[in-house]
Amino acid sequence: MNITKEEVRKIASLSKLEFTEAELEKFTSQIEDIMNMSHQLSKIDTEGVKPTINVTDAVNVMREDVAEEPTPREELMKNVPDHEDGFIKVPAILDEGEDDE
């Protein structure tokens, strides 16, 4: 399966990533290798093969879920650099548009 640099550039743009020309070349090759491997795996005949649910003999070692009294909000807010009305204020990370091209 052929992946072009333009396709990788488009995916990077949608993901809000910027690549140098060298990175673009490297990632194009790597994505093409991954897609080719995936294509090879899809050709394997798995008819009659029992699905693998868990590959180890590990059992659930989680603790019992016990309700406890929560930490008071005022106590938690002592560790927050910027808050208002009981909410943590963070910088905006999304812009208004979906396409920066």
GROMACS .gro file of N, CA and C in nm:
model
  303
    1MET      N    1   0.085  -0.117   0.000
    1MET     CA    2   0.000   0.000   0.000
    1MET      C    3   0.090   0.124   0.000
    2ASN      N    4   0.065   0.215  -0.092
    2ASN     CA    5   0.148   0.334  -0.102
    2ASN      C    6   0.086   0.450  -0.025
    3ILE      N    7   0.168   0.510   0.060
    3ILE     CA    8   0.128   0.629   0.136
    3ILE      C    9   0.215   0.743   0.084
    4THR      N   10   0.154   0.854   0.052
    4THR     CA   11   0.232   0.967   0.000
    4THR      C   12   0.263   1.067   0.110
    5LYS      N   13   0.365   1.147   0.083
    5LYS     CA   14   0.399   1.254   0.178
    5LYS      C   15   0.284   1.351   0.194
    6GLU      N   16   0.207   1.372   0.087
    6GLU     CA   17   0.093   1.463   0.095
    6GLU      C   18  -0.013   1.410   0.189
    7GLU      N   19  -0.035   1.278   0.190
    7GLU     CA   20  -0.131   1.218   0.282
    7GLU      C   21  -0.085   1.234   0.427
    8VAL      N   22   0.043   1.213   0.449
    8VAL     CA   23   0.098   1.229   0.585
    8VAL      C   24   0.092   1.376   0.626
    9ARG      N   25   0.120   1.465   0.533
    9ARG     CA   26   0.113   1.610   0.561
    9ARG      C   27  -0.031   1.649   0.600
   10LYS      N   28  -0.131   1.591   0.530
   10LYS     CA   29  -0.272   1.620   0.559
   10LYS      C   30  -0.310   1.567   0.698
   11ILE      N   31  -0.267   1.444   0.729
   11ILE     CA   32  -0.294   1.386   0.862
   11ILE      C   33  -0.230   1.471   0.970
   12ALA      N   34  -0.106   1.516   0.946
   12ALA     CA   35  -0.036   1.601   1.042
   12ALA      C   36  -0.112   1.732   1.063
   13SER      N   37  -0.160   1.790   0.956
   13SER     CA   38  -0.236   1.915   0.964
   13SER      C   39  -0.363   1.896   1.046
   14LEU      N   40  -0.435   1.788   1.020
   14LEU     CA   41  -0.557   1.760   1.095
   14LEU      C   42  -0.528   1.735   1.243
   15SER      N   43  -0.408   1.684   1.270
   15SER     CA   44  -0.366   1.655   1.408
   15SER      C   45  -0.296   1.773   1.473
   16LYS      N   46  -0.288   1.884   1.401
   16LYS     CA   47  -0.222   2.006   1.450
   16LYS      C   48  -0.074   1.978   1.479
   17LEU      N   49  -0.008   1.900   1.391
   17LEU     CA   50   0.133   1.869   1.403
   17LEU      C   51   0.209   1.933   1.288
   18GLU      N   52   0.333   1.968   1.313
   18GLU     CA   53   0.419   2.021   1.208
   18GLU      C   54   0.543   1.934   1.201
   19PHE      N   55   0.579   1.892   1.079
   19PHE     CA   56   0.696   1.808   1.058
   19PHE      C   57   0.795   1.878   0.967
   20THR      N   58   0.922   1.854   0.993
   20THR     CA   59   1.025   1.898   0.899
   20THR      C   60   1.019   1.805   0.779
   21GLU      N   61   1.088   1.842   0.673
   21GLU     CA   62   1.089   1.757   0.553
   21GLU      C   63   1.149   1.620   0.584
   22ALA      N   64   1.252   1.616   0.669
   22ALA     CA   65   1.315   1.489   0.707
   22ALA      C   66   1.218   1.403   0.788
   23GLU      N   67   1.146   1.465   0.882
   23GLU     CA   68   1.048   1.392   0.962
   23GLU      C   69   0.935   1.340   0.874
   24LEU      N   70   0.893   1.422   0.780
   24LEU     CA   71   0.786   1.384   0.688
   24LEU      C   72   0.827   1.261   0.607
   25GLU      N   73   0.950   1.260   0.560
   25GLU     CA   74   1.003   1.146   0.485
   25GLU      C   75   1.006   1.020   0.573
   26LYS      N   76   1.055   1.037   0.695
   26LYS     CA   77   1.066   0.924   0.789
   26LYS      C   78   0.928   0.868   0.824
   27PHE      N   79   0.834   0.955   0.860
   27PHE     CA   80   0.701   0.910   0.901
   27PHE      C   81   0.624   0.849   0.784
   28THR      N   82   0.643   0.902   0.665
   28THR     CA   83   0.576   0.845   0.548
   28THR      C   84   0.620   0.700   0.530
   29SER      N   85   0.749   0.676   0.540
   29SER     CA   86   0.803   0.541   0.527
   29SER      C   87   0.751   0.450   0.638
   30GLN      N   88   0.751   0.500   0.761
   30GLN     CA   89   0.706   0.420   0.875
   30GLN      C   90   0.557   0.387   0.866
   31ILE      N   91   0.475   0.483   0.827
   31ILE     CA   92   0.331   0.459   0.814
   31ILE      C   93   0.304   0.359   0.702
   32GLU      N   94   0.379   0.371   0.593
   32GLU     CA   95   0.363   0.276   0.484
   32GLU      C   96   0.399   0.134   0.529
   33ASP      N   97   0.507   0.120   0.607
   33ASP     CA   98   0.545  -0.011   0.661
   33ASP      C   99   0.435  -0.068   0.751
   34ILE      N  100   0.378   0.016   0.836
   34ILE     CA  101   0.271  -0.028   0.926
   34ILE      C  102   0.148  -0.072   0.846
   35MET      N  103   0.112   0.005   0.746
   35MET     CA  104  -0.005  -0.030   0.664
   35MET      C  105   0.019  -0.161   0.588
   36ASN      N  106   0.140  -0.180   0.538
   36ASN     CA  107   0.172  -0.304   0.468
   36ASN      C  108   0.166  -0.424   0.563
   37MET      N  109   0.217  -0.408   0.684
   37MET     CA  110   0.212  -0.516   0.782
   37MET      C  111   0.066  -0.548   0.817
   38SER      N  112  -0.014  -0.446   0.836
   38SER     CA  113  -0.156  -0.465   0.866
   38SER      C  114  -0.224  -0.540   0.751
   39HIS      N  115  -0.190  -0.505   0.629
   39HIS     CA  116  -0.248  -0.572   0.513
   39HIS      C  117  -0.207  -0.719   0.510
   40GLN      N  118  -0.081  -0.749   0.543
   40GLN     CA  119  -0.035  -0.887   0.548
   40GLN      C  120  -0.111  -0.966   0.656
   41LEU      N  121  -0.129  -0.904   0.773
   41LEU     CA  122  -0.200  -0.972   0.881
   41LEU      C  123  -0.344  -1.000   0.846
   42SER      N  124  -0.406  -0.913   0.768
   42SER     CA  125  -0.546  -0.934   0.731
   42SER      C  126  -0.564  -1.054   0.638
   43LYS      N  127  -0.456  -1.100   0.575
   43LYS     CA  128  -0.462  -1.215   0.485
   43LYS      C  129  -0.454  -1.348   0.559
   44ILE      N  130  -0.418  -1.347   0.686
   44ILE     CA  131  -0.400  -1.471   0.762
   44ILE      C  132  -0.534  -1.538   0.784
   45ASP      N  133  -0.539  -1.669   0.758
   45ASP     CA  134  -0.660  -1.747   0.778
   45ASP      C  135  -0.673  -1.780   0.927
   46THR      N  136  -0.771  -1.724   0.992
   46THR     CA  137  -0.793  -1.748   1.135
   46THR      C  138  -0.918  -1.832   1.159
   47GLU      N  139  -0.966  -1.894   1.054
   47GLU     CA  140  -1.084  -1.979   1.066
   47GLU      C  141  -1.057  -2.090   1.166
   48GLY      N  142  -1.144  -2.103   1.265
   48GLY     CA  143  -1.131  -2.209   1.364
   48GLY      C  144  -1.035  -2.178   1.478
   49VAL      N  145  -0.974  -2.060   1.477
   49VAL     CA  146  -0.882  -2.022   1.584
   49VAL      C  147  -0.962  -1.956   1.696
   50LYS      N  148  -0.946  -2.009   1.815
   50LYS     CA  149  -1.019  -1.955   1.930
   50LYS      C  150  -0.964  -1.815   1.963
   51PRO      N  151  -1.053  -1.716   1.981
   51PRO     CA  152  -1.007  -1.580   2.014
   51PRO      C  153  -0.929  -1.577   2.146
   52THR      N  154  -0.824  -1.498   2.148
   52THR     CA  155  -0.745  -1.481   2.268
   52THR      C  156  -0.803  -1.364   2.347
   53ILE      N  157  -0.849  -1.392   2.467
   53ILE     CA  158  -0.907  -1.287   2.550
   53ILE      C  159  -0.800  -1.225   2.638
   54ASN      N  160  -0.714  -1.309   2.693
   54ASN     CA  161  -0.608  -1.261   2.781
   54ASN      C  162  -0.483  -1.343   2.753
   55VAL      N  163  -0.370  -1.277   2.732
   55VAL     CA  164  -0.249  -1.348   2.695
   55VAL      C  165  -0.165  -1.390   2.815
   56THR      N  166  -0.206  -1.354   2.935
   56THR     CA  167  -0.132  -1.394   3.054
   56THR      C  168  -0.226  -1.467   3.150
   57ASP      N  169  -0.166  -1.526   3.251
   57ASP     CA  170  -0.245  -1.595   3.353
   57ASP      C  171  -0.280  -1.503   3.470
   58ALA      N  172  -0.253  -1.375   3.456
   58ALA     CA  173  -0.278  -1.281   3.565
   58ALA      C  174  -0.428  -1.274   3.595
   59VAL      N  175  -0.459  -1.259   3.721
   59VAL     CA  176  -0.597  -1.241   3.763
   59VAL      C  177  -0.614  -1.097   3.810
   60ASN      N  178  -0.737  -1.055   3.822
   60ASN     CA  179  -0.763  -0.919   3.866
   60ASN      C  180  -0.709  -0.899   4.008
   61VAL      N  181  -0.616  -0.804   4.022
   61VAL     CA  182  -0.556  -0.779   4.152
   61VAL      C  183  -0.599  -0.642   4.206
   62MET      N  184  -0.710  -0.593   4.155
   62MET     CA  185  -0.760  -0.463   4.200
   62MET      C  186  -0.815  -0.474   4.342
   63ARG      N  187  -0.806  -0.363   4.412
   63ARG     CA  188  -0.861  -0.361   4.547
   63ARG      C  189  -1.013  -0.351   4.540
   64GLU      N  190  -1.077  -0.382   4.648
   64GLU     CA  191  -1.221  -0.369   4.655
   64GLU      C  192  -1.258  -0.221   4.648
   65ASP      N  193  -1.362  -0.191   4.574
   65ASP     CA  194  -1.407  -0.053   4.560
   65ASP      C  195  -1.488  -0.013   4.684
   66VAL      N  196  -1.429   0.076   4.765
   66VAL     CA  197  -1.492   0.118   4.889
   66VAL      C  198  -1.511   0.270   4.884
   67ALA      N  199  -1.633   0.314   4.909
   67ALA     CA  200  -1.661   0.457   4.910
   67ALA      C  201  -1.596   0.521   5.032
   68GLU      N  202  -1.531   0.636   5.008
   68GLU     CA  203  -1.467   0.711   5.117
   68GLU      C  204  -1.512   0.856   5.108
   69GLU      N  205  -1.492   0.927   5.215
   69GLU     CA  206  -1.523   1.070   5.218
   69GLU      C  207  -1.427   1.143   5.123
   70PRO      N  208  -1.478   1.227   5.032
   70PRO     CA  209  -1.389   1.296   4.937
   70PRO      C  210  -1.307   1.405   5.006
   71THR      N  211  -1.196   1.441   4.942
   71THR     CA  212  -1.115   1.552   4.991
   71THR      C  213  -1.193   1.681   4.968
   72PRO      N  214  -1.201   1.768   5.069
   72PRO     CA  215  -1.275   1.894   5.052
   72PRO      C  216  -1.221   1.977   4.935
   73ARG      N  217  -1.311   2.036   4.859
   73ARG     CA  218  -1.273   2.114   4.742
   73ARG      C  219  -1.175   2.227   4.777
   74GLU      N  220  -1.197   2.293   4.888
   74GLU     CA  221  -1.108   2.402   4.929
   74GLU      C  222  -0.965   2.352   4.946
   75GLU      N  223  -0.952   2.233   5.000
   75GLU     CA  224  -0.820   2.172   5.020
   75GLU      C  225  -0.753   2.145   4.885
   76LEU      N  226  -0.830   2.095   4.790
   76LEU     CA  227  -0.776   2.065   4.657
   76LEU      C  228  -0.736   2.193   4.584
   77MET      N  229  -0.815   2.297   4.600
   77MET     CA  230  -0.789   2.422   4.529
   77MET      C  231  -0.661   2.492   4.578
   78LYS      N  232  -0.609   2.454   4.693
   78LYS     CA  233  -0.483   2.511   4.741
   78LYS      C  234  -0.368   2.477   4.646
   79ASN      N  235  -0.379   2.368   4.572
   79ASN     CA  236  -0.273   2.324   4.482
   79ASN      C  237  -0.292   2.373   4.338
   80VAL      N  238  -0.399   2.447   4.312
   80VAL     CA  239  -0.431   2.491   4.177
   80VAL      C  240  -0.384   2.634   4.156
   81PRO      N  241  -0.305   2.660   4.052
   81PRO     CA  242  -0.254   2.796   4.030
   81PRO      C  243  -0.362   2.898   3.996
   82ASP      N  244  -0.468   2.857   3.924
   82ASP     CA  245  -0.571   2.952   3.883
   82ASP      C  246  -0.707   2.884   3.887
   83HIS      N  247  -0.798   2.939   3.966
   83HIS     CA  248  -0.933   2.882   3.975
   83HIS      C  249  -1.034   2.993   3.999
   84GLU      N  250  -1.160   2.959   3.971
   84GLU     CA  251  -1.268   3.056   3.988
   84GLU      C  252  -1.398   2.981   4.013
   85ASP      N  253  -1.470   3.022   4.114
   85ASP     CA  254  -1.600   2.963   4.148
   85ASP      C  255  -1.593   2.811   4.163
   86GLY      N  256  -1.485   2.760   4.218
   86GLY     CA  257  -1.472   2.617   4.242
   86GLY      C  258  -1.427   2.537   4.122
   87PHE      N  259  -1.394   2.604   4.011
   87PHE     CA  260  -1.348   2.536   3.890
   87PHE      C  261  -1.203   2.572   3.862
   88ILE      N  262  -1.129   2.477   3.806
   88ILE     CA  263  -0.990   2.501   3.769
   88ILE      C  264  -0.988   2.569   3.633
   89LYS      N  265  -0.914   2.680   3.623
   89LYS     CA  266  -0.901   2.752   3.496
   89LYS      C  267  -0.773   2.705   3.427
   90VAL      N  268  -0.787   2.668   3.300
   90VAL     CA  269  -0.674   2.623   3.220
   90VAL      C  270  -0.670   2.701   3.089
   91PRO      N  271  -0.553   2.709   3.026
   91PRO     CA  272  -0.547   2.780   2.898
   91PRO      C  273  -0.625   2.705   2.789
   92ALA      N  274  -0.681   2.780   2.697
   92ALA     CA  275  -0.752   2.720   2.584
   92ALA      C  276  -0.652   2.646   2.495
   93ILE      N  277  -0.689   2.526   2.450
   93ILE     CA  278  -0.598   2.451   2.364
   93ILE      C  279  -0.659   2.426   2.226
   94LEU      N  280  -0.784   2.459   2.207
   94LEU     CA  281  -0.849   2.441   2.078
   94LEU      C  282  -0.878   2.577   2.017
   95ASP      N  283  -0.858   2.587   1.887
   95ASP     CA  284  -0.890   2.713   1.820
   95ASP      C  285  -1.030   2.705   1.763
   96GLU      N  286  -1.075   2.811   1.701
   96GLU     CA  287  -1.211   2.820   1.650
   96GLU      C  288  -1.231   2.741   1.521
   97GLY      N  289  -1.127   2.732   1.437
   97GLY     CA  290  -1.141   2.665   1.308
   97GLY      C  291  -1.092   2.522   1.312
   98GLU      N  292  -1.139   2.444   1.216
   98GLU     CA  293  -1.096   2.305   1.209
   98GLU      C  294  -0.988   2.286   1.104
   99ASP      N  295  -0.977   2.380   1.012
   99ASP     CA  296  -0.882   2.364   0.902
   99ASP      C  297  -0.797   2.490   0.891
  100ASP      N  298  -0.666   2.474   0.911
  100ASP     CA  299  -0.576   2.589   0.909
  100ASP      C  300  -0.511   2.609   0.774
  101GLU      N  301  -0.556   2.538   0.673
  101GLU     CA  302  -0.491   2.548   0.542
  101GLU      C  303  -0.532   2.671   0.467
   0.00000   0.00000   0.00000
